[in-house]
Short mmCIF file of C-alpha atoms in Angstrom, two decimals:
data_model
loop_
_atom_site.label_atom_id
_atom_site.label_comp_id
_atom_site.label_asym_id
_atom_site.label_seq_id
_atom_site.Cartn_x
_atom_site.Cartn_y
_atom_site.Cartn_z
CA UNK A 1 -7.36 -25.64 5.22
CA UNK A 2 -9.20 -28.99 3.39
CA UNK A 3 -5.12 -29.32 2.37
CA UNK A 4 -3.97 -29.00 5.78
CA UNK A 5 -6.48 -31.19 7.05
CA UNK A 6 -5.40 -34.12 4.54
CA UNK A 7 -1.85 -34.35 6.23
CA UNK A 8 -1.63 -35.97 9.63
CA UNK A 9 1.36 -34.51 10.60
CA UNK A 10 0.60 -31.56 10.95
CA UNK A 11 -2.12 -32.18 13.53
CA UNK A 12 0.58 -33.44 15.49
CA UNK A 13 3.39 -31.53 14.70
CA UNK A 14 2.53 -28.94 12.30
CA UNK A 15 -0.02 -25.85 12.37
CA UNK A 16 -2.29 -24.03 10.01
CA UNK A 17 -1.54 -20.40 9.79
CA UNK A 18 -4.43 -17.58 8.27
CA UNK A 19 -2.62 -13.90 7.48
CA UNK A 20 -5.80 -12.03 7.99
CA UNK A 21 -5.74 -8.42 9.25
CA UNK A 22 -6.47 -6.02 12.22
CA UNK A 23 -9.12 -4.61 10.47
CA UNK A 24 -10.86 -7.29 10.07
CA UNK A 25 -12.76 -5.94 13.23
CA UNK A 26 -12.74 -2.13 11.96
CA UNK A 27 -17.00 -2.42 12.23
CA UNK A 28 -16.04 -2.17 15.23
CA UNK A 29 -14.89 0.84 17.52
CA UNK A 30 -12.21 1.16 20.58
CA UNK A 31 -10.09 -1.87 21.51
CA UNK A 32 -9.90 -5.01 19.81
CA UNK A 33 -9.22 -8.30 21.47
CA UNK A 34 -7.02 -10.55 20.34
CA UNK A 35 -9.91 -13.34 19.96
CA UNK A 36 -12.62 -14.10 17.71
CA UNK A 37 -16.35 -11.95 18.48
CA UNK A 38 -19.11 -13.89 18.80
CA UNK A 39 -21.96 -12.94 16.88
CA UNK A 40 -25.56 -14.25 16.19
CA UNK A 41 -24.51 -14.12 12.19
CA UNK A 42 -24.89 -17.18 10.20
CA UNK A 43 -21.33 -17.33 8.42
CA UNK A 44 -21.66 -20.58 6.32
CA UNK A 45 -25.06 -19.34 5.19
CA UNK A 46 -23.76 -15.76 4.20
CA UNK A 47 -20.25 -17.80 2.49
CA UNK A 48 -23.05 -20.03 0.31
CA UNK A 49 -24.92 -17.30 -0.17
CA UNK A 50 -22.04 -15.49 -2.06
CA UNK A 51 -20.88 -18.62 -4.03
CA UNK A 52 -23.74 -19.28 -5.41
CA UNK A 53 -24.13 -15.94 -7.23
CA UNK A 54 -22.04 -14.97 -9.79
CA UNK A 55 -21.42 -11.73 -11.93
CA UNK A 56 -22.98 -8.77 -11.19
CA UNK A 57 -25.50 -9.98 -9.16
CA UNK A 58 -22.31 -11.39 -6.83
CA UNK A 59 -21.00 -7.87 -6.74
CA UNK A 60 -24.59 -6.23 -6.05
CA UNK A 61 -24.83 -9.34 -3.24
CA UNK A 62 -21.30 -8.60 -1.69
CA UNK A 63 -21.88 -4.94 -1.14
CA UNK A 64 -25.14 -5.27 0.44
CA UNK A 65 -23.40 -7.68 2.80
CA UNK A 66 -20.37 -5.38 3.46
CA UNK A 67 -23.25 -2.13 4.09
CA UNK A 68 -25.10 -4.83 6.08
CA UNK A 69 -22.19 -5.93 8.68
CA UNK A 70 -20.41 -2.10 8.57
CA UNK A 71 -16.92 -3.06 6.91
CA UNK A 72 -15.40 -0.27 4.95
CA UNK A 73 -14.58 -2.14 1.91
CA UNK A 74 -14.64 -5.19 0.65
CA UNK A 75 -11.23 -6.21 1.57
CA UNK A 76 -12.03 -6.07 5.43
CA UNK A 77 -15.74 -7.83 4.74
CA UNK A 78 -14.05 -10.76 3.11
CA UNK A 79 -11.12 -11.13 5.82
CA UNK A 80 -13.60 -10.73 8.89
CA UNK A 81 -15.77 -14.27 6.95
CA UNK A 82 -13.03 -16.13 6.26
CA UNK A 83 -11.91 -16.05 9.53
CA UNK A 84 -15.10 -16.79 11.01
CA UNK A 85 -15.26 -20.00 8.55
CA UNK A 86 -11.80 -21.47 9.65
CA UNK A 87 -12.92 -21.00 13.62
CA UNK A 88 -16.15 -23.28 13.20
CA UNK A 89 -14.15 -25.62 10.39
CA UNK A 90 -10.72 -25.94 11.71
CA UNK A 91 -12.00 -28.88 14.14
CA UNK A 92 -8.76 -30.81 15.83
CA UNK A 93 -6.03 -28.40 13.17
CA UNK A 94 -3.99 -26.44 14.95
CA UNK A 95 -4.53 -23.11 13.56
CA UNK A 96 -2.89 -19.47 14.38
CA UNK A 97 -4.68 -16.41 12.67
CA UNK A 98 -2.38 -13.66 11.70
CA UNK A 99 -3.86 -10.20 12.19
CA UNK A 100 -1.02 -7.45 10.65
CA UNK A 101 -2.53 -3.83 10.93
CA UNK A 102 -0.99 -1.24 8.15
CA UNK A 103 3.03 -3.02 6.85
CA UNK A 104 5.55 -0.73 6.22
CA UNK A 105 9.33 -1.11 5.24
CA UNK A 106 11.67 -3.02 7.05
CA UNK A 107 13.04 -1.90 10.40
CA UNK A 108 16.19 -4.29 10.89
CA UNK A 109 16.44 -7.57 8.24
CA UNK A 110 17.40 -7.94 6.07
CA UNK A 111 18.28 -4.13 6.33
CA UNK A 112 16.09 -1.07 7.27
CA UNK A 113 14.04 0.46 4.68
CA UNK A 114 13.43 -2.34 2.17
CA UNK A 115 10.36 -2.51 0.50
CA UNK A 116 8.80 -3.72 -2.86
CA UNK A 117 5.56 -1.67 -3.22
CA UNK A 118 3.93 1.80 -2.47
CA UNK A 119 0.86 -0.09 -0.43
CA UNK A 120 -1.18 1.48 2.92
CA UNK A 121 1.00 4.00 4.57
CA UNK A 122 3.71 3.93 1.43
CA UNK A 123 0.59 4.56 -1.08
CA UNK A 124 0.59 8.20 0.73
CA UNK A 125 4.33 8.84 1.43
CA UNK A 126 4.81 7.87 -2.32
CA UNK A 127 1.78 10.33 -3.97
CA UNK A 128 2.93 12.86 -1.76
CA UNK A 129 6.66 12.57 -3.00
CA UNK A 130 4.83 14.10 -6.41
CA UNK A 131 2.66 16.51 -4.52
CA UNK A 132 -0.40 14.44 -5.08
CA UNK A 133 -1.83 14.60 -1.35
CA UNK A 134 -2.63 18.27 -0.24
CA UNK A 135 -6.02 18.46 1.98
CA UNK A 136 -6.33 14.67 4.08
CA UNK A 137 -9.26 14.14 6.83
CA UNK A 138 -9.51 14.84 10.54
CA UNK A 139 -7.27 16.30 12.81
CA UNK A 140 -4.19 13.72 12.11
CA UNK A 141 -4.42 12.57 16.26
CA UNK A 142 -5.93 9.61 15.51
CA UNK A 143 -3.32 6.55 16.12
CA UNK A 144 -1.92 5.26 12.94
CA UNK A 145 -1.32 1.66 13.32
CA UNK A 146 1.70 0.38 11.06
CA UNK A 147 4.16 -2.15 11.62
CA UNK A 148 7.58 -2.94 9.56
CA UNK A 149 7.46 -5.96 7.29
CA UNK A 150 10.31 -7.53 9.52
CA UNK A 151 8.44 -7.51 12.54
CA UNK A 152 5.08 -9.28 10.63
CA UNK A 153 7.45 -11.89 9.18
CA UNK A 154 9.18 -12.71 12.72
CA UNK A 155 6.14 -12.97 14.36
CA UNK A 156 4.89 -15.64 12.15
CA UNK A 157 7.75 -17.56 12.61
CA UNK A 158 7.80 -17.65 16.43
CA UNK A 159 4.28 -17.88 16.46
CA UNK A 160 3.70 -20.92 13.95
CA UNK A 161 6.52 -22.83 16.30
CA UNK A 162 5.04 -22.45 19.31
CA UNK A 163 1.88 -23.34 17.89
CA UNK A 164 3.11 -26.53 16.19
CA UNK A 165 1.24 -29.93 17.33
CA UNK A 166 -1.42 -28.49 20.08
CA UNK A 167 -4.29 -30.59 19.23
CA UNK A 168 -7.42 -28.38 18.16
CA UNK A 169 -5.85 -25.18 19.69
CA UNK A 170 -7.05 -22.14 17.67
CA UNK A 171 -4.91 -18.69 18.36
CA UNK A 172 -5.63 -15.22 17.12
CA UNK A 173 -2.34 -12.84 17.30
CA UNK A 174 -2.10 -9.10 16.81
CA UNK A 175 0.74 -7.82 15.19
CA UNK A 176 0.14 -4.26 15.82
CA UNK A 177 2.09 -0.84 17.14
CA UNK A 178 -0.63 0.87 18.31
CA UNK A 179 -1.30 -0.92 22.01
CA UNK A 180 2.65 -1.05 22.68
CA UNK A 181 3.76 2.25 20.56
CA UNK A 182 1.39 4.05 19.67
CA UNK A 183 2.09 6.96 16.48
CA UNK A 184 -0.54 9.19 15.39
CA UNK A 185 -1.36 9.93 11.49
CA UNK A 186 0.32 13.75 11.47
CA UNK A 187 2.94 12.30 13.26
CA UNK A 188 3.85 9.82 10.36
CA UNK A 189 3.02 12.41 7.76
CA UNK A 190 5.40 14.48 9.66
CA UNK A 191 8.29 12.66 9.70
CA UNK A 192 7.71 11.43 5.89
CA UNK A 193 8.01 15.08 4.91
CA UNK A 194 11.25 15.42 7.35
CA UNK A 195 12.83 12.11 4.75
CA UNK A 196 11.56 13.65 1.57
CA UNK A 197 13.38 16.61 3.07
CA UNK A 198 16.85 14.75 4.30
CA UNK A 199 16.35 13.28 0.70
CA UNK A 200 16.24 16.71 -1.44
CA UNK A 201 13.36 14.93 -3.12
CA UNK A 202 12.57 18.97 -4.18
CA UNK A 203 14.63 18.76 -7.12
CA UNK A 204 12.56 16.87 -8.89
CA UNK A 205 11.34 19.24 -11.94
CA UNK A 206 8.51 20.38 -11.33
CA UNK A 207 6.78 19.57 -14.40
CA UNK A 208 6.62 16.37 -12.93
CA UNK A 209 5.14 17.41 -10.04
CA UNK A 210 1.62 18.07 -9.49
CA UNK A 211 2.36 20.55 -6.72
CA UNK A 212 5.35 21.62 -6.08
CA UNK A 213 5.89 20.72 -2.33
CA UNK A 214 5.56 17.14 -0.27
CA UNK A 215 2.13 19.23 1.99
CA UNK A 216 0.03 17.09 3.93
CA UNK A 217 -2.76 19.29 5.62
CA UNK A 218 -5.01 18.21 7.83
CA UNK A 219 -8.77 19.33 8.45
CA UNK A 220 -9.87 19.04 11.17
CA UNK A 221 -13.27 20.15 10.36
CA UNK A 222 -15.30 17.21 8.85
CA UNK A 223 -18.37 19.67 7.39
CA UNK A 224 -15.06 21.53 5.74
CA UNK A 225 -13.41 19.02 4.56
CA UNK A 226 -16.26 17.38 3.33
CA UNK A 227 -17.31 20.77 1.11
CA UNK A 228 -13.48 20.65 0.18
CA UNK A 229 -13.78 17.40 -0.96
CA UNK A 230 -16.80 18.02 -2.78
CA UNK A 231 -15.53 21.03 -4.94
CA UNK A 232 -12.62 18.98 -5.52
CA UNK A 233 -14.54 16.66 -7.04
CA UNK A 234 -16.51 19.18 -8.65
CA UNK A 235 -13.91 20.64 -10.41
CA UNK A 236 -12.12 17.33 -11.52
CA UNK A 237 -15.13 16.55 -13.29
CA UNK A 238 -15.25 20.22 -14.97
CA UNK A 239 -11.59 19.74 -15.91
CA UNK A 240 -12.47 16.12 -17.60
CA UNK A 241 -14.76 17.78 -19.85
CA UNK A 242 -12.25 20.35 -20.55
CA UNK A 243 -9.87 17.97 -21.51
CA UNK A 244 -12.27 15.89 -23.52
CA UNK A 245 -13.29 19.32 -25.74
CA UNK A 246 -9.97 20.24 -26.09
CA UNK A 247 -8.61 16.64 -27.16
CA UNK A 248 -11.74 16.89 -29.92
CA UNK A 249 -9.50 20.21 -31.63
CA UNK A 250 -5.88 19.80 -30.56
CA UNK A 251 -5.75 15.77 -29.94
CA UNK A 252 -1.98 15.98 -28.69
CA UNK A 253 -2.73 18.18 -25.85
CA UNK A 254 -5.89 16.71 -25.29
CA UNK A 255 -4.02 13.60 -24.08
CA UNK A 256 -0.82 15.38 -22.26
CA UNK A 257 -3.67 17.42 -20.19
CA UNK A 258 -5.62 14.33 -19.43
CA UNK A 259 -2.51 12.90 -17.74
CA UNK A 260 -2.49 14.72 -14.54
CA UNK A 261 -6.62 14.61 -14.38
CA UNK A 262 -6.51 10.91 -14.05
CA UNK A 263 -3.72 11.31 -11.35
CA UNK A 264 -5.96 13.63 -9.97
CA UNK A 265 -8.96 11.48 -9.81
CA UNK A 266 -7.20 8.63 -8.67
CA UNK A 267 -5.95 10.77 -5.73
CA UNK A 268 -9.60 11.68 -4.76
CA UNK A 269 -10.41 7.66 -4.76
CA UNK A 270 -7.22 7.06 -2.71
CA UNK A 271 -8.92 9.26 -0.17
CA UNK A 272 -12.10 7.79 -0.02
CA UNK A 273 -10.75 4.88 0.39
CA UNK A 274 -8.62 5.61 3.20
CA UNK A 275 -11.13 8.09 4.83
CA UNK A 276 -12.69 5.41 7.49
CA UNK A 277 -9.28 4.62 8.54
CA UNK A 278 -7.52 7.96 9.07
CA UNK A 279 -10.50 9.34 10.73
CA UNK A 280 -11.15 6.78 13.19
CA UNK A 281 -9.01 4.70 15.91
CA UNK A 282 -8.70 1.20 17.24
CA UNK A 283 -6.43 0.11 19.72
CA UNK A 284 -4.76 -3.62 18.55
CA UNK A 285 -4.20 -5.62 21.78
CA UNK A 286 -0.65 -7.00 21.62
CA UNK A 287 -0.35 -9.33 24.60
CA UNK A 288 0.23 -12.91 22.85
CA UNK A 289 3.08 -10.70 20.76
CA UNK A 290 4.82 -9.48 23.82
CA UNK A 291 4.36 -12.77 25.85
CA UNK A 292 6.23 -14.06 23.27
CA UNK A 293 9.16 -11.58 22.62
CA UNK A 294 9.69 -11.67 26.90
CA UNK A 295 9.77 -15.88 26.46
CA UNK A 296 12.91 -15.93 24.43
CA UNK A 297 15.14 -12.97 22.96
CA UNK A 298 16.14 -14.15 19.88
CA UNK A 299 17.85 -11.00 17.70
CA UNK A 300 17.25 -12.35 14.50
CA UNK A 301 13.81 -12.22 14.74
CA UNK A 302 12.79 -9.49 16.80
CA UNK A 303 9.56 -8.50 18.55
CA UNK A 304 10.45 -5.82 20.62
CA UNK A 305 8.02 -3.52 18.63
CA UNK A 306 7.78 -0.65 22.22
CA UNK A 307 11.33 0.01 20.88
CA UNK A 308 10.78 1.01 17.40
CA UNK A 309 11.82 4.54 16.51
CA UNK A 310 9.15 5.90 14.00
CA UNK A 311 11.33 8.42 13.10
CA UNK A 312 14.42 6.99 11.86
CA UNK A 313 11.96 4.49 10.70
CA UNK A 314 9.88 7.04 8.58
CA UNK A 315 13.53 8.27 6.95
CA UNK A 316 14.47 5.19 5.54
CA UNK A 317 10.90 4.39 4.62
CA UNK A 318 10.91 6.87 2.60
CA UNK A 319 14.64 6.61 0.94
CA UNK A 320 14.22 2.78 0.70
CA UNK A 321 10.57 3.45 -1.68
CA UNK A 322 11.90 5.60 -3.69
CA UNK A 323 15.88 3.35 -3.82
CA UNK A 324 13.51 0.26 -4.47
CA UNK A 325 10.74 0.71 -5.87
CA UNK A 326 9.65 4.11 -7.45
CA UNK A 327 12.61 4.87 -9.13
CA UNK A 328 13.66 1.75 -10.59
CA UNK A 329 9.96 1.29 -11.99
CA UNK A 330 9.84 4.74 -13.43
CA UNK A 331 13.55 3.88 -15.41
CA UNK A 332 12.19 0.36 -16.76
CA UNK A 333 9.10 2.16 -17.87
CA UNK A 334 11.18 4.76 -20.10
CA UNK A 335 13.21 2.55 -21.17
CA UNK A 336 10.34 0.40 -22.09
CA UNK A 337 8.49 3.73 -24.15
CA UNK A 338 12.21 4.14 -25.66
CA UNK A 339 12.38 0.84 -27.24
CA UNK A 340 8.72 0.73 -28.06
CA UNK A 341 9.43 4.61 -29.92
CA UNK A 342 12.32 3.25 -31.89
CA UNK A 343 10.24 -0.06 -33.46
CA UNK A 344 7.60 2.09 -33.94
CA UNK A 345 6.16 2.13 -37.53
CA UNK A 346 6.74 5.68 -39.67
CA UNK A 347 3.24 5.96 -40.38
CA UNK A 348 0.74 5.01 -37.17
CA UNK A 349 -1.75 2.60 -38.61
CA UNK A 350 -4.44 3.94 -36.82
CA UNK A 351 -6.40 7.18 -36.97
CA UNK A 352 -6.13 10.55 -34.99
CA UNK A 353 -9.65 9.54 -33.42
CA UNK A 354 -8.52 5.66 -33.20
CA UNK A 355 -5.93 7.03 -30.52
CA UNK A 356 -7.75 9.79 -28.65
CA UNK A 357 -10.78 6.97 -28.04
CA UNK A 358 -8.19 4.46 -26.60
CA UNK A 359 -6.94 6.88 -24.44
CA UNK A 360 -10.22 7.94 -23.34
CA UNK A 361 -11.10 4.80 -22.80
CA UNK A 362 -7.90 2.44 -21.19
CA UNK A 363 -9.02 4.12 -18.25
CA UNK A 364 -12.15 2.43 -17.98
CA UNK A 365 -12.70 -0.89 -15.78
CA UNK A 366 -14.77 -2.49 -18.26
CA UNK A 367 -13.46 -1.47 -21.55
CA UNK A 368 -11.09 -3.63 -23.50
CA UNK A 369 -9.75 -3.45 -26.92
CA UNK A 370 -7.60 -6.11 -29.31
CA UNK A 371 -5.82 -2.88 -30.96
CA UNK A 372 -2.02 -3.54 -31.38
CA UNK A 373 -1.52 0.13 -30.26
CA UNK A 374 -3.81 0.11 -27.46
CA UNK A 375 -1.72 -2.95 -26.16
CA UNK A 376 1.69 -1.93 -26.73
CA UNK A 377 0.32 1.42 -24.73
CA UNK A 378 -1.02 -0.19 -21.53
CA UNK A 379 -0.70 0.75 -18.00
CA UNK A 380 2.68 -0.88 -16.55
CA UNK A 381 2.31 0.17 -13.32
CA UNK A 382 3.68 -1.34 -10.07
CA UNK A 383 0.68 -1.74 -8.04
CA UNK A 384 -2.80 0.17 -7.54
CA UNK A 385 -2.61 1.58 -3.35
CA UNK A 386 -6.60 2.53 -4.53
CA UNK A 387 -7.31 -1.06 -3.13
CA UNK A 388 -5.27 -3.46 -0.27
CA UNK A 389 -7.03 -6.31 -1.99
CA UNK A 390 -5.72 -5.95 -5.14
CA UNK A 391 -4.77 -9.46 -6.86
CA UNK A 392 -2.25 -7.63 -9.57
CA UNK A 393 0.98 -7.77 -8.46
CA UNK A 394 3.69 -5.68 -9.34
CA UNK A 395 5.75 -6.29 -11.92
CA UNK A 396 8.50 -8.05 -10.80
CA UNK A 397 11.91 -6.00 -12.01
CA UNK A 398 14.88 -7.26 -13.87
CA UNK A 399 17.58 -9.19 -12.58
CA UNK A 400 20.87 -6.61 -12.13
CA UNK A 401 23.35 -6.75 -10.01
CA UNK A 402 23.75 -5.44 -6.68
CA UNK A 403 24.24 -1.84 -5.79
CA UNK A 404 27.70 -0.82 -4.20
CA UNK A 405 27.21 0.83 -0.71
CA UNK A 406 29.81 3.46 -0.07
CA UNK A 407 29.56 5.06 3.57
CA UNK A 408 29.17 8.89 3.61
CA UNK A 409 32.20 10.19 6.05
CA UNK A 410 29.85 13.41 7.01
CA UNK A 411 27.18 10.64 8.58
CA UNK A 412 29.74 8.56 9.99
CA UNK A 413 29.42 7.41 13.44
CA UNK A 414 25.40 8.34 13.19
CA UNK A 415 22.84 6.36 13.46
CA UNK A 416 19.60 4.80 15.08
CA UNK A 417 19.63 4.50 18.92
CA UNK A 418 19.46 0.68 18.33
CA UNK A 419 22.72 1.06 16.33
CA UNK A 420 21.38 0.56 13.27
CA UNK A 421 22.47 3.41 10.81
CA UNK A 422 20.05 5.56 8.91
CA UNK A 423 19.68 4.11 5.38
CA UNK A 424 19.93 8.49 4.27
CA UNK A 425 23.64 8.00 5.74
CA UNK A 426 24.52 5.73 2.63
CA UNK A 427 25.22 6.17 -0.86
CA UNK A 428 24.33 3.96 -3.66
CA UNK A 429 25.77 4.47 -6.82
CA UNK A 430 24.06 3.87 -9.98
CA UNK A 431 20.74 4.94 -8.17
CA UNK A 432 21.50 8.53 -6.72
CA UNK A 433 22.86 11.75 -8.22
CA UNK A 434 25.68 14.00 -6.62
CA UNK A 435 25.16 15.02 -3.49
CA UNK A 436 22.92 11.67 -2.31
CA UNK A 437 19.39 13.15 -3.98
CA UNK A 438 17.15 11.07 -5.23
CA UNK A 439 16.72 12.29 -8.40
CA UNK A 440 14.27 10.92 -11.42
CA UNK A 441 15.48 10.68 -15.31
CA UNK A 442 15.49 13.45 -17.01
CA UNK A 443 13.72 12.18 -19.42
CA UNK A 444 11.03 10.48 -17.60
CA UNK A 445 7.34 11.45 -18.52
CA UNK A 446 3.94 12.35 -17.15
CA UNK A 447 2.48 8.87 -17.73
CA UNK A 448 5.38 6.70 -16.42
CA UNK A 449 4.61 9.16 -13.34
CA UNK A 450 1.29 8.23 -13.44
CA UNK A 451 1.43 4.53 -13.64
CA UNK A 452 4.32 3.93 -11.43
CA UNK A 453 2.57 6.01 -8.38
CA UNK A 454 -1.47 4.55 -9.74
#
């Protein structure tokens, strides 16, 4: 903003824009106004406060804050300041506030289904492609607010134009489903399971799988699910020390079996994570949005999100993760333990308890090690979904060269009532086996699982 601020032209032509989120208000309950709440909290004083603490006694600071003001994680805490700190500093800027709820995959441009990253809604779709999800929260009726990446993107656009040069003029905008289209959670989940279906995604081998099935049950009793919950972790931490004991007399398996615990526990902190959100509902007031799509039609960057079709949406969702992003992450990362295998050394330099203590330990947030093997063994994964605020980005992938798009003559002449077809009615060699299914390498292990879906 001090950046903006330095340029004259864009107070009079230009405009600041702030991509915050919808849930920057989830402290709060029920419908949310496009508008910022007023509140007898002293922003600046709680920003200086923060900055002029550092370490852990920053961290300790932050979550007391977070507890203090009722914001799920830190992620929401941080959005719902900062935009409380450009409203009383943006002075004669013009500034628009971008609140996205939960993005998805693309619904039209630059073609349905594209997306980079397993992140909110994709975090679940793609942990439940391996069976990782079985027992989730409430009843599944509450409204699950997601929106495809196209639709943020467009939005934006439109927005920041009309915006441009209006003098001190400070805008909040939704850009939401659930006030105009509304989907509930076992809803999603449903039609998720319905792609993974279309897909075949079954023939994955099931050593790969941590269940067999794509199951997402609901429980609607929150005493139940909390016991469930409970002896799930209960037992993770039983099988931990299992693993550690049996990694002290048989190393090797020590470390295969520890594979799928991690998974495991990373699963139970996806779902703590995500708990406040599944069980509870907000309504995201879209009227500035749909003021704005009824101004001017313009197809290339639509707004028209009352005509979205979550199921044909959910399909290629789910077909365009695993096209874009699962699968070609999970063949880079064999290929990667290939090469590292074959310039391996004979004779490992290290000892049998070297190896079993960096294994133990690469899990750990605060442990680091300057080990050559330790380093050549760390976690290449594409993103963590345990945390939206996340500042690793996935790895970007290799350059190669576009995939050729045959049309399937059984799906011909099908396709989205917006005439759009169904990304599942394509075929894209080089990335699926015979019969369209989305198949992994054969060869692909446990670990490159792991990472690519933690």
């Amino acid at each position: 903003m001090q950046l903006a601020m330095s340029f004259e032209g864009v107070r009079s032509s230009g405009c600041f824009v702030h991509v915050s989120t919808a849930y920057a208000n989830s402290n709060r309950s029920g419908v949310i106004e496009e508008k910022l709440y007023e509140s007898d909290i002293d922003h600046e004083h709680t920003f200086s406060e923060l900055n002029r603490t550092t370490g852990e006694e920053h961290q300790r600071l932050a979550e007391q804050l977070r507890v203090h003001y009722g914001h799920p994680n830190n992620y929401t805490f941080t959005k719902w300041l900062a935009e409380h700190l450009i409203g009383s500093r943006h002075g004669d800027l013009p500034t628009l506030i971008i609140r996205p709820s939960i993005i998805g995959s693309t619904y039209r441009t630059p073609f349905n289904g594209w997306t980079s990253a397993p992140q909110g809604f994709g975090a679940l779709v793609a942990l439940g492609a391996f069976g990782a999800f079985l027992r989730l929260p409430s009843d599944g009726k509450a409204i699950g607010d997601v929106i495809p990446a196209d639709y943020v993107a467009s939005a934006s656009l439109r927005a920041t134009v009309q915006m441009a040069g209006r003098v001190g003029r400070l805008e909040v905008m939704h850009v939401a489903s659930s006030h105009a289209n509304p989907v509930t959670w076992s809803e999603l989940s449903r039609q998720a399971v319905k792609g993974f279906d279309k897909l075949r995604m079954y023939q994955i081998p099931q050593q790969y799988m941590i269940s067999p099935r794509c199951v997402y049950t609901w429980c609607s009793s929150s005493w139940r699910y909390a016991l469930m919950h409970a002896l799930d972790d209960a037992a993770l931490v039983l099988a931990q020390l299992l693993v550690s004991l049996l990694g002290v007399v048989f190393p090797a398996l020590g470390k295969q079996l520890s594979k799928p615990v991690r998974f495991l526990c990373r699963r139970q902190n996806v779902l703590k994570l995500l708990h406040h959100f599944i069980c509870n509902q907000w309504i995201f007031k879209t009227d500035k949005i749909r003021e704005l799509a009824h101004r001017e039609h313009d197809p290339d960057f639509p707004l028209d999100v009352e005509n979205i079709k979550w199921e044909p949406w959910c399909i290629d969702y789910v077909e365009g993760l695993c096209r874009y992003s699962l699968i070609p992450t999970l063949e880079r990362i064999t290929k990667r333990e290939k090469e590292q295998a074959t310039h391996a050394p004979d004779k490992p330099t290290t000892t049998t308890t070297t190896h079993r203590d960096t294994d133990r330990d690469r899990d750990s947030p605060s442990s680091t090690s300057t080990s050559a093997t330790t380093t050549s063994s760390t976690s290449l994964g594409m993103c963590n979904p345990c945390c939206q605020s996340s500042n690793h980005p996935p790895e970007s992938p290799p350059p190669s060269p576009s995939p050729v798009v045959e049309s399937d003559e059984s799906s011909e002449g099908k396709g989205r009532s917006d005439g759009a077809p169904l990304m599942s009615s394509r075929k894209i060699s080089g990335t699926t086996t015979e019969g369209d299914t989305m198949a992994l390498p054969s060869d692909v292990s446990n670990d490159s699982i792991e990472r690519a879906c933690c």
